[in-house]
Amino acid sequence: MAVYLDDVSRTFGEYLLIPGLTTKECLPGNVSLQTPLVKHRTGEKSQIELNIPFVSAIMQAVSDDGLAIELARNGGLSFIFGSQPIATQAEMVRKVKKFKAGFVVSDSNLKPDNTLADVLALVKRTGHSTIGVTEDGTPNGKLLGMVTSRDYREGKDDHNTLVKEFMTPFSKLVTGQLGITLSECNNIIWDHKLNTLPIIDKNQNLQYFVFRKDYDSHHENPYELSDPVDKKLLVGAGINSRDYKDRVPALIDAGVDVLCIDSSDGYSEWQSDTLRWIKENYGDKVKVGAGNVVDAEGFNYLVEAGADFIKVGIGGGSICITREQKGIGRGQATAIIDVAKARDEYAAKTGYYVPICSDGGLVHDYHMVLALAMGADFLMMGRYFARFDESPSKRLRIGNNYVKEYWGEGSNRAQNWQRYDMGGSESLKFEEGVDSYVPYAGKMKDNLAITLGKIKSTMCSCGTITIKQLQCNAKITLVSSTSIVEGGAHDVILKEQN
């Protein structure tokens, strides 16, 4: 006979937080959002701690090297998507590890025999007016010159004019040599009244640009998540349970800091085999998360196999239709509560704390606080990050609104059959995700500031200034459907928003 669970499968929208005593200590400026990422002994610090409790989803439409750099600079961590060739994923990891604050790898490059029309098209596509002119048109080719908006007049100059005829040639450029410090670059920029300083190697190959506007950039990211020794940004990567014996070594060689097995259903022998192989070959030097699961049984199974954190959630993502297609899943709030209880019991029994990650089900910002209060150590989000400039998807205009493309790893567009692998032939039998749009929201940093401000303010209202205090002291109540209506604007005529 089937096993029937007594509890109702509930979502975050069915709960509210009850205020606690807000003491004079409970100020947003005093709130710490630091949280452990990987397994550690109780009472000790985790080897990797996030400065904000956010990681980005392992998705093509979300987590590439560009978003990974920006999120790490703001205190979180990205797991670069694994549904791509091993070599290209490893190269994305390398780009993050090579990033240096203030040193920008050029994404706008042309050859001398390109035309002004090519310049205008590139500026329109990237939004960047500084273009490196290299021998082969690549970001790291031999630097021959530079083009900025001061070198041409769009309305008057012939668009067929070759770049080499109006660029600032290398002989007239002030450059810095690879290995120079950011402070030294800023001195050169100041002394020569420059807007941009190209950094080249000994063979004259372009390596970076340093911009005047980024003069104070390294002071603007106090929560940057980086290695305490070499100051390189931290980055994660997604793997699957098929090609891990080839993918894992390549990612480690590229410098990845943490891995995560990406699957819609992680309670499987496939994931156990993957975890055990990694631990047998690399021991605790390689940190790897697993999932997704929705109950204590799944949590304990993967932890015993060697997982360093556990991802919780099936079917709750905005683009996920696993529940609709297969009838598999659990309300995200109920899943977090159940798995958090199992985590705490495991910690009490073994002396090891295994962090859990809430993946999916977050509709409003206050749901993030609820997820943390219910026991999540950090949150994995896709839709939230897909809206930003830094995500890899295209920005489009539909009607009067700007949107960004956003598709699930279970969609035919992603073709990520490994994520839904049941050990059969290599194909996606049916879709468990959709192809969609999300409203464009601009820069990540600006939006993060608002979201984190809300989280800190809510925590203060709960009388807490750390995530651990929130998990121990938060008071949470179920709400009725009528109460949910009451919580929004009602019984008034709203003014039209321009």
Coordinates of C-alpha atoms in Angstrom, one line a residue:
M1 CA 0.0 0.0 0.0
A2 CA 1.2 3.5 -0.9
V3 CA 2.5 5.7 1.9
Y4 CA 0.3 8.7 2.6
L5 CA 1.8 11.8 4.3
D6 CA -0.4 13.6 6.8
D7 CA 1.0 17.1 6.2
V8 CA -0.3 19.5 3.5
S9 CA 2.1 20.5 0.8
R10 CA 2.4 24.3 1.3
T11 CA 4.1 27.2 -0.5
F12 CA 5.7 30.4 0.9
G13 CA 2.7 32.4 0.0
E14 CA 0.6 30.7 2.6
Y15 CA 2.8 32.0 5.5
L16 CA 3.6 35.3 7.2
L17 CA 6.2 36.3 9.7
I18 CA 5.1 37.6 13.1
P19 CA 7.2 40.6 14.4
G20 CA 9.6 40.0 17.3
L21 CA 11.0 42.5 19.7
T22 CA 13.0 45.0 17.6
T23 CA 15.8 46.0 20.0
K24 CA 18.1 49.0 19.5
E25 CA 20.7 46.6 18.1
C26 CA 18.3 45.6 15.3
L27 CA 19.4 48.1 12.7
P28 CA 19.8 47.2 9.0
G29 CA 23.5 48.3 9.2
N30 CA 24.1 45.7 11.9
V31 CA 22.5 42.8 10.0
S32 CA 25.0 40.1 8.8
L33 CA 23.8 37.9 5.8
Q34 CA 26.9 35.7 6.0
T35 CA 26.0 32.0 5.7
P36 CA 27.8 28.7 5.2
L37 CA 27.9 27.1 1.7
V38 CA 29.5 23.8 2.5
K39 CA 29.6 21.1 5.1
H40 CA 31.5 21.9 8.3
R41 CA 31.9 20.7 11.9
T42 CA 29.3 22.3 14.2
G43 CA 30.7 25.2 16.1
E44 CA 33.3 25.9 13.4
K45 CA 33.3 28.1 10.3
S46 CA 32.5 26.6 6.9
Q47 CA 35.4 26.5 4.4
I48 CA 33.3 28.6 2.1
E49 CA 30.9 31.2 3.4
L50 CA 28.7 33.4 1.3
N51 CA 28.5 37.1 2.2
I52 CA 24.9 37.2 0.9
P53 CA 22.6 34.1 0.9
F54 CA 22.2 34.1 -2.9
V55 CA 23.5 31.7 -5.6
S56 CA 22.4 31.7 -9.2
A57 CA 20.7 28.8 -10.9
I58 CA 22.5 26.3 -13.1
M59 CA 20.8 27.5 -16.2
Q60 CA 21.8 28.6 -19.8
A61 CA 19.7 31.7 -19.5
V62 CA 21.2 32.7 -16.1
S63 CA 24.7 31.7 -15.1
D64 CA 27.6 32.4 -17.5
D65 CA 31.0 34.0 -16.6
G66 CA 29.6 37.5 -16.9
L67 CA 26.9 37.0 -14.2
A68 CA 29.3 34.9 -12.1
I69 CA 31.7 37.8 -11.9
E70 CA 29.1 40.4 -11.0
L71 CA 27.4 38.2 -8.4
A72 CA 30.7 37.3 -6.7
R73 CA 31.6 41.0 -6.6
N74 CA 28.4 41.5 -4.7
G75 CA 28.9 38.7 -2.2
G76 CA 27.0 35.7 -3.8
L77 CA 28.1 32.9 -6.0
S78 CA 27.2 31.5 -9.4
F79 CA 27.1 27.9 -10.6
I80 CA 28.0 28.1 -14.3
F81 CA 25.6 26.0 -16.3
G82 CA 26.8 22.5 -17.3
S83 CA 24.6 21.9 -20.4
Q84 CA 27.4 22.9 -22.7
P85 CA 30.7 21.3 -23.9
I86 CA 33.2 20.7 -21.1
A87 CA 35.8 22.9 -22.7
T88 CA 33.5 25.9 -22.9
Q89 CA 32.3 25.5 -19.4
A90 CA 35.9 25.3 -18.1
E91 CA 36.8 28.4 -20.1
M92 CA 34.0 30.3 -18.4
V93 CA 35.4 29.2 -15.0
R94 CA 38.8 30.5 -16.1
K95 CA 37.4 33.8 -17.1
V96 CA 36.0 34.3 -13.6
K97 CA 39.2 33.2 -11.9
K98 CA 41.2 35.6 -14.1
F99 CA 39.0 38.6 -13.4
K100 CA 40.7 41.4 -11.6
A101 CA 38.7 44.3 -10.2
G102 CA 39.1 47.3 -12.4
F103 CA 40.6 45.2 -15.2
V104 CA 38.0 44.6 -17.9
V105 CA 38.4 42.0 -20.7
S106 CA 37.3 43.8 -23.9
D107 CA 34.1 42.5 -25.4
S108 CA 34.1 45.0 -28.2
N109 CA 36.8 44.4 -30.8
L110 CA 37.3 44.8 -34.5
K111 CA 40.0 44.5 -37.2
P112 CA 41.6 47.4 -39.0
D113 CA 39.8 46.5 -42.2
N114 CA 36.4 46.6 -40.7
T115 CA 34.3 49.7 -41.5
L116 CA 32.6 52.5 -39.6
A117 CA 29.3 50.7 -40.2
D118 CA 30.8 47.7 -38.3
V119 CA 31.7 50.1 -35.4
L120 CA 28.2 51.5 -35.2
A121 CA 26.6 48.0 -35.3
L122 CA 29.0 46.8 -32.5
V123 CA 28.3 49.8 -30.3
K124 CA 24.5 49.3 -30.8
R125 CA 24.8 45.6 -29.9
T126 CA 27.1 45.9 -26.8
G127 CA 26.4 49.5 -25.6
H128 CA 30.2 50.0 -25.2
S129 CA 31.8 52.9 -27.1
T130 CA 35.4 51.9 -26.5
I131 CA 36.6 49.4 -29.1
G132 CA 39.9 47.6 -29.3
V133 CA 41.3 47.3 -32.8
T134 CA 43.4 44.1 -32.9
E135 CA 45.1 42.2 -35.7
D136 CA 42.6 39.4 -35.6
G137 CA 39.6 41.2 -34.1
T138 CA 39.8 39.1 -30.9
P139 CA 39.9 40.4 -27.2
N140 CA 43.5 39.2 -26.9
G141 CA 44.9 39.9 -30.3
K142 CA 47.8 42.2 -31.1
L143 CA 46.7 45.7 -30.3
L144 CA 46.9 48.0 -33.3
G145 CA 44.7 50.9 -32.2
M146 CA 41.6 52.0 -30.5
V147 CA 38.3 53.6 -31.4
T148 CA 36.1 55.7 -29.2
S149 CA 33.1 58.0 -30.0
R150 CA 35.5 60.9 -30.4
D151 CA 37.1 59.3 -33.5
Y152 CA 34.1 59.6 -35.8
R153 CA 30.9 61.5 -36.5
E154 CA 28.1 59.1 -37.2
G155 CA 25.9 61.6 -39.1
K156 CA 28.7 63.0 -41.4
D157 CA 31.4 60.4 -41.9
D158 CA 31.1 57.8 -44.7
H159 CA 30.0 54.5 -43.1
N160 CA 32.3 52.6 -45.5
T161 CA 35.4 54.2 -44.1
L162 CA 37.9 51.6 -42.9
V163 CA 38.6 51.5 -39.1
K164 CA 42.4 51.9 -39.8
E165 CA 41.7 55.3 -41.3
F166 CA 40.1 56.9 -38.3
M167 CA 41.3 54.9 -35.3
T168 CA 43.8 56.2 -32.8
P169 CA 46.9 54.1 -33.8
F170 CA 49.0 52.2 -31.3
S171 CA 51.9 54.6 -31.7
K172 CA 49.7 57.3 -30.1
L173 CA 48.2 55.2 -27.3
V174 CA 49.4 55.3 -23.7
T175 CA 49.4 51.7 -22.4
G176 CA 50.2 49.7 -19.3
Q177 CA 52.1 46.5 -19.1
L178 CA 50.5 43.3 -17.9
G179 CA 51.3 42.9 -14.1
I180 CA 50.7 46.5 -13.3
T181 CA 48.6 47.2 -10.3
L182 CA 45.2 49.0 -10.4
S183 CA 46.7 51.8 -8.3
E184 CA 49.5 52.3 -10.9
C185 CA 46.9 52.3 -13.7
N186 CA 44.9 54.9 -12.0
N187 CA 48.0 57.1 -11.6
I188 CA 48.7 56.8 -15.4
I189 CA 45.1 57.6 -16.2
W190 CA 45.2 60.7 -13.9
D191 CA 48.6 61.9 -15.2
H192 CA 47.7 61.6 -18.8
K193 CA 44.1 62.7 -18.5
L194 CA 42.8 59.4 -20.1
N195 CA 39.4 57.8 -20.1
T196 CA 40.8 54.4 -21.0
L197 CA 44.1 52.7 -20.4
P198 CA 44.8 49.5 -22.5
I199 CA 46.9 46.8 -20.8
I200 CA 49.1 44.8 -23.0
D201 CA 51.6 41.9 -22.6
K202 CA 55.2 41.8 -23.8
N203 CA 54.0 40.8 -27.3
Q204 CA 51.6 43.8 -27.6
N205 CA 48.6 41.6 -27.2
L206 CA 45.6 43.3 -25.6
Q207 CA 44.8 41.9 -22.1
Y208 CA 42.5 44.4 -20.4
F209 CA 41.1 47.9 -20.4
V210 CA 41.1 50.0 -17.3
F211 CA 38.5 52.8 -17.3
R212 CA 38.5 56.1 -15.5
K213 CA 34.9 55.6 -14.5
D214 CA 36.0 52.4 -12.6
Y215 CA 38.5 54.4 -10.5
D216 CA 36.7 53.6 -7.3
S217 CA 35.1 50.3 -8.4
H218 CA 37.2 48.1 -6.0
H219 CA 35.9 50.2 -3.1
E220 CA 32.3 49.8 -4.1
N221 CA 32.1 46.1 -3.5
P222 CA 32.7 45.6 0.2
Y223 CA 31.0 42.2 0.2
E224 CA 33.1 40.7 -2.6
L225 CA 33.3 36.9 -2.4
S226 CA 37.0 36.1 -3.1
D227 CA 39.7 33.8 -1.9
P228 CA 41.4 35.3 1.1
V229 CA 44.9 34.3 -0.2
D230 CA 45.0 35.1 -3.9
K231 CA 41.9 37.5 -3.9
K232 CA 40.4 35.7 -6.9
L233 CA 36.6 35.6 -7.2
L234 CA 34.9 32.4 -6.2
V235 CA 32.8 30.5 -8.7
G236 CA 30.9 27.2 -8.9
A237 CA 29.9 25.0 -11.7
G238 CA 27.1 22.5 -12.5
I239 CA 27.8 18.9 -13.4
N240 CA 25.7 15.9 -14.3
S241 CA 25.8 12.2 -13.5
R242 CA 26.8 11.1 -17.0
D243 CA 30.1 12.7 -18.0
Y244 CA 31.4 13.7 -14.6
K245 CA 34.6 11.6 -14.9
D246 CA 35.6 13.9 -17.7
R247 CA 33.9 17.2 -16.7
V248 CA 35.0 17.3 -13.0
P249 CA 38.8 17.1 -13.7
A250 CA 38.5 19.8 -16.4
L251 CA 36.6 22.1 -14.1
I252 CA 39.1 21.5 -11.2
D253 CA 42.0 22.3 -13.6
A254 CA 40.2 25.6 -14.5
G255 CA 40.1 26.6 -10.8
V256 CA 36.5 25.9 -9.9
D257 CA 35.8 26.4 -6.1
V258 CA 32.7 24.2 -5.7
L259 CA 30.6 21.9 -7.8
C260 CA 26.9 21.0 -7.8
I261 CA 25.2 18.0 -9.4
D262 CA 22.3 19.4 -11.3
S263 CA 19.2 17.3 -11.5
S264 CA 15.4 17.7 -11.2
D265 CA 15.3 14.6 -8.9
G266 CA 18.5 14.0 -7.0
Y267 CA 17.3 11.1 -4.9
S268 CA 19.0 8.5 -7.2
E269 CA 21.8 6.0 -7.3
W270 CA 23.2 8.0 -10.2
Q271 CA 24.0 10.9 -7.9
S272 CA 25.3 8.6 -5.2
D273 CA 27.7 7.1 -7.7
T274 CA 28.8 10.6 -8.8
L275 CA 29.4 11.8 -5.3
R276 CA 31.3 8.7 -4.2
W277 CA 33.6 8.9 -7.3
I278 CA 34.4 12.5 -6.6
K279 CA 35.2 11.9 -2.9
E280 CA 37.2 8.7 -3.6
N281 CA 39.4 10.6 -6.2
Y282 CA 39.6 14.1 -4.6
G283 CA 38.6 13.7 -0.9
D284 CA 37.5 16.8 0.9
K285 CA 39.6 19.1 -1.4
V286 CA 36.7 19.2 -3.8
K287 CA 33.4 20.5 -2.5
V288 CA 30.2 19.2 -4.2
G289 CA 26.5 19.8 -3.6
A290 CA 23.7 17.5 -4.7
G291 CA 20.0 17.4 -5.2
N292 CA 17.3 18.2 -5.7
V293 CA 15.3 16.5 -2.9
V294 CA 12.1 17.4 -1.0
D295 CA 12.2 15.2 2.1
A296 CA 14.4 13.8 4.9
E297 CA 15.0 10.5 3.1
G298 CA 16.5 12.2 0.1
F299 CA 18.6 14.5 2.3
N300 CA 20.1 11.6 4.4
Y301 CA 20.8 9.5 1.3
L302 CA 22.9 12.2 -0.5
V303 CA 24.7 13.3 2.7
E304 CA 25.7 9.7 3.4
A305 CA 27.1 9.5 -0.2
G306 CA 29.3 12.6 0.5
A307 CA 27.4 15.7 -0.5
D308 CA 28.7 19.0 1.0
F309 CA 25.3 20.8 0.6
I310 CA 21.9 19.7 -0.4
K311 CA 19.6 21.5 -2.9
V312 CA 15.9 21.4 -2.0
G313 CA 12.9 21.8 -4.4
I314 CA 11.1 20.0 -7.2
G315 CA 8.7 21.7 -9.5
G316 CA 8.6 25.1 -7.7
G317 CA 10.6 27.1 -10.3
S318 CA 8.8 29.7 -12.4
I319 CA 9.7 27.9 -15.6
C320 CA 9.5 24.3 -14.2
I321 CA 6.5 22.1 -15.1
T322 CA 7.7 18.9 -13.5
R323 CA 4.7 18.7 -11.2
E324 CA 2.4 19.3 -14.2
Q325 CA 4.1 16.7 -16.4
K326 CA 4.9 14.0 -13.8
G327 CA 2.9 14.7 -10.7
I328 CA 6.2 14.8 -8.8
G329 CA 7.2 17.4 -6.2
R330 CA 6.2 19.1 -3.0
G331 CA 5.3 22.6 -1.9
Q332 CA 8.6 24.5 -1.4
A333 CA 7.8 25.7 2.2
T334 CA 6.9 22.2 3.4
A335 CA 10.0 20.7 1.7
I336 CA 12.3 23.2 3.3
I337 CA 10.8 22.7 6.8
D338 CA 11.1 18.9 6.5
V339 CA 14.7 18.9 5.1
A340 CA 15.9 21.5 7.6
K341 CA 14.7 19.3 10.5
A342 CA 16.6 16.4 9.0
R343 CA 19.7 18.6 8.7
D344 CA 19.6 19.6 12.3
E345 CA 19.0 16.0 13.5
Y346 CA 22.0 14.9 11.4
A347 CA 24.2 17.7 12.9
A348 CA 23.2 16.7 16.4
K349 CA 24.0 13.0 15.7
T350 CA 27.2 13.4 13.8
G351 CA 28.6 16.8 14.7
Y352 CA 28.6 17.9 11.0
Y353 CA 26.3 20.6 9.7
V354 CA 25.3 20.2 6.0
P355 CA 23.8 23.5 4.6
I356 CA 20.6 23.3 2.5
C357 CA 19.8 25.5 -0.5
S358 CA 16.2 26.5 -1.3
D359 CA 15.8 26.2 -5.1
G360 CA 12.5 27.6 -6.5
G361 CA 9.2 28.8 -5.3
L362 CA 10.2 32.4 -4.6
V363 CA 7.7 34.9 -6.0
H364 CA 8.1 37.9 -3.7
D365 CA 11.2 39.2 -1.9
Y366 CA 9.6 38.5 1.5
H367 CA 9.5 34.8 0.5
M368 CA 13.3 34.9 0.7
V369 CA 13.1 35.7 4.4
L370 CA 10.5 33.0 4.9
A371 CA 12.8 30.4 3.2
L372 CA 15.7 31.4 5.4
A373 CA 13.5 31.5 8.6
M374 CA 12.2 28.0 7.8
G375 CA 15.8 26.7 7.7
A376 CA 17.4 27.3 4.3
D377 CA 21.0 28.5 4.5
F378 CA 21.0 30.1 1.1
L379 CA 18.8 30.5 -1.9
M380 CA 19.2 29.5 -5.6
M381 CA 17.4 31.7 -8.0
G382 CA 16.9 31.8 -11.8
R383 CA 14.1 34.1 -12.7
Y384 CA 15.5 36.8 -10.3
F385 CA 18.9 36.9 -12.0
A386 CA 17.7 36.3 -15.5
R387 CA 16.2 39.9 -15.5
F388 CA 19.5 41.7 -15.2
D389 CA 22.0 43.1 -17.7
E390 CA 24.6 40.7 -16.6
S391 CA 22.6 37.5 -17.6
P392 CA 23.5 35.9 -20.9
S393 CA 20.1 36.0 -22.6
K394 CA 18.9 38.6 -25.1
R395 CA 17.1 41.7 -24.2
L396 CA 14.1 42.3 -26.4
R397 CA 11.4 44.9 -26.8
I398 CA 7.8 43.5 -26.9
G399 CA 5.2 46.2 -27.3
N400 CA 6.2 49.0 -24.9
N401 CA 8.1 46.8 -22.5
Y402 CA 11.7 45.5 -22.4
V403 CA 12.0 41.8 -21.5
K404 CA 14.8 39.2 -21.4
E405 CA 14.5 35.6 -22.6
Y406 CA 14.3 32.9 -20.0
W407 CA 14.0 29.2 -20.6
G408 CA 14.1 26.2 -18.4
E409 CA 16.8 23.5 -18.5
G410 CA 14.0 21.0 -19.1
S411 CA 12.8 22.8 -22.2
N412 CA 13.6 21.6 -25.7
R413 CA 15.6 24.8 -26.2
A414 CA 18.1 23.8 -23.5
Q415 CA 18.3 20.2 -24.6
N416 CA 19.7 19.4 -21.2
W417 CA 18.6 15.7 -21.2
Q418 CA 21.3 14.8 -18.7
R419 CA 19.4 16.8 -16.0
Y420 CA 16.4 14.5 -16.4
D421 CA 18.4 11.4 -17.1
M422 CA 16.9 8.1 -16.1
G423 CA 19.7 6.0 -17.5
G424 CA 18.2 5.4 -20.9
S425 CA 19.1 6.8 -24.4
E426 CA 20.4 10.3 -24.8
S427 CA 17.3 12.3 -25.5
L428 CA 14.7 14.5 -23.9
K429 CA 11.5 12.4 -23.9
F430 CA 9.2 15.3 -22.9
E431 CA 9.6 18.8 -21.6
E432 CA 9.8 19.7 -17.9
G433 CA 10.4 23.4 -18.5
V434 CA 9.1 26.2 -20.6
D435 CA 10.6 28.9 -22.9
S436 CA 9.5 32.4 -21.7
Y437 CA 10.3 36.0 -21.0
V438 CA 10.9 37.9 -17.8
P439 CA 10.6 41.7 -17.3
Y440 CA 14.0 43.4 -17.9
A441 CA 15.2 45.0 -14.6
G442 CA 18.5 46.7 -15.4
K443 CA 21.8 46.3 -13.5
M444 CA 22.2 43.6 -10.9
K445 CA 23.8 45.8 -8.3
D446 CA 20.9 48.3 -8.1
N447 CA 18.3 45.6 -7.8
L448 CA 20.3 43.6 -5.2
A449 CA 20.6 46.7 -3.0
I450 CA 16.7 47.0 -2.9
T451 CA 16.2 43.2 -2.2
L452 CA 18.9 43.0 0.5
G453 CA 17.5 46.2 2.1
K454 CA 14.1 44.5 2.3
I455 CA 15.6 41.3 3.8
K456 CA 17.5 43.2 6.4
S457 CA 14.5 45.4 7.4
T458 CA 12.3 42.3 7.7
M459 CA 14.9 40.5 9.9
C460 CA 15.1 43.6 12.1
S461 CA 11.3 43.5 12.5
C462 CA 11.7 39.8 13.6
G463 CA 14.2 41.0 16.2
T464 CA 17.2 39.2 14.5
I465 CA 20.4 40.4 12.9
T466 CA 21.9 37.1 11.7
I467 CA 20.4 34.3 9.6
K468 CA 21.1 31.8 12.4
Q469 CA 19.1 34.0 14.8
L470 CA 16.3 34.2 12.3
Q471 CA 16.2 30.4 12.0
C472 CA 16.1 30.0 15.8
N473 CA 13.7 32.9 16.8
A474 CA 11.4 33.7 13.9
K475 CA 7.7 33.2 14.5
I476 CA 5.7 32.1 11.4
T477 CA 2.0 31.8 10.9
L478 CA -0.3 30.2 8.3
V479 CA -2.6 32.7 6.6
S480 CA -6.1 32.2 5.1
S481 CA -7.0 33.1 1.5
T482 CA -9.0 36.0 2.8
S483 CA -6.0 37.2 4.8
I484 CA -3.9 37.1 1.7
V485 CA -6.3 39.5 -0.1
E486 CA -6.2 41.7 3.0
G487 CA -2.4 41.9 2.7
G488 CA -2.5 43.8 -0.6
A489 CA -4.1 47.1 -1.5
H490 CA -7.9 46.8 -1.3
D491 CA -11.1 48.8 -1.1
V492 CA -9.5 51.8 -2.8
I493 CA -9.2 53.2 -6.3
L494 CA -5.6 53.1 -7.3
K495 CA -4.1 56.0 -9.2
E496 CA -2.8 55.1 -12.7
Q497 CA 0.9 54.5 -12.7
N498 CA 2.9 56.3 -15.4

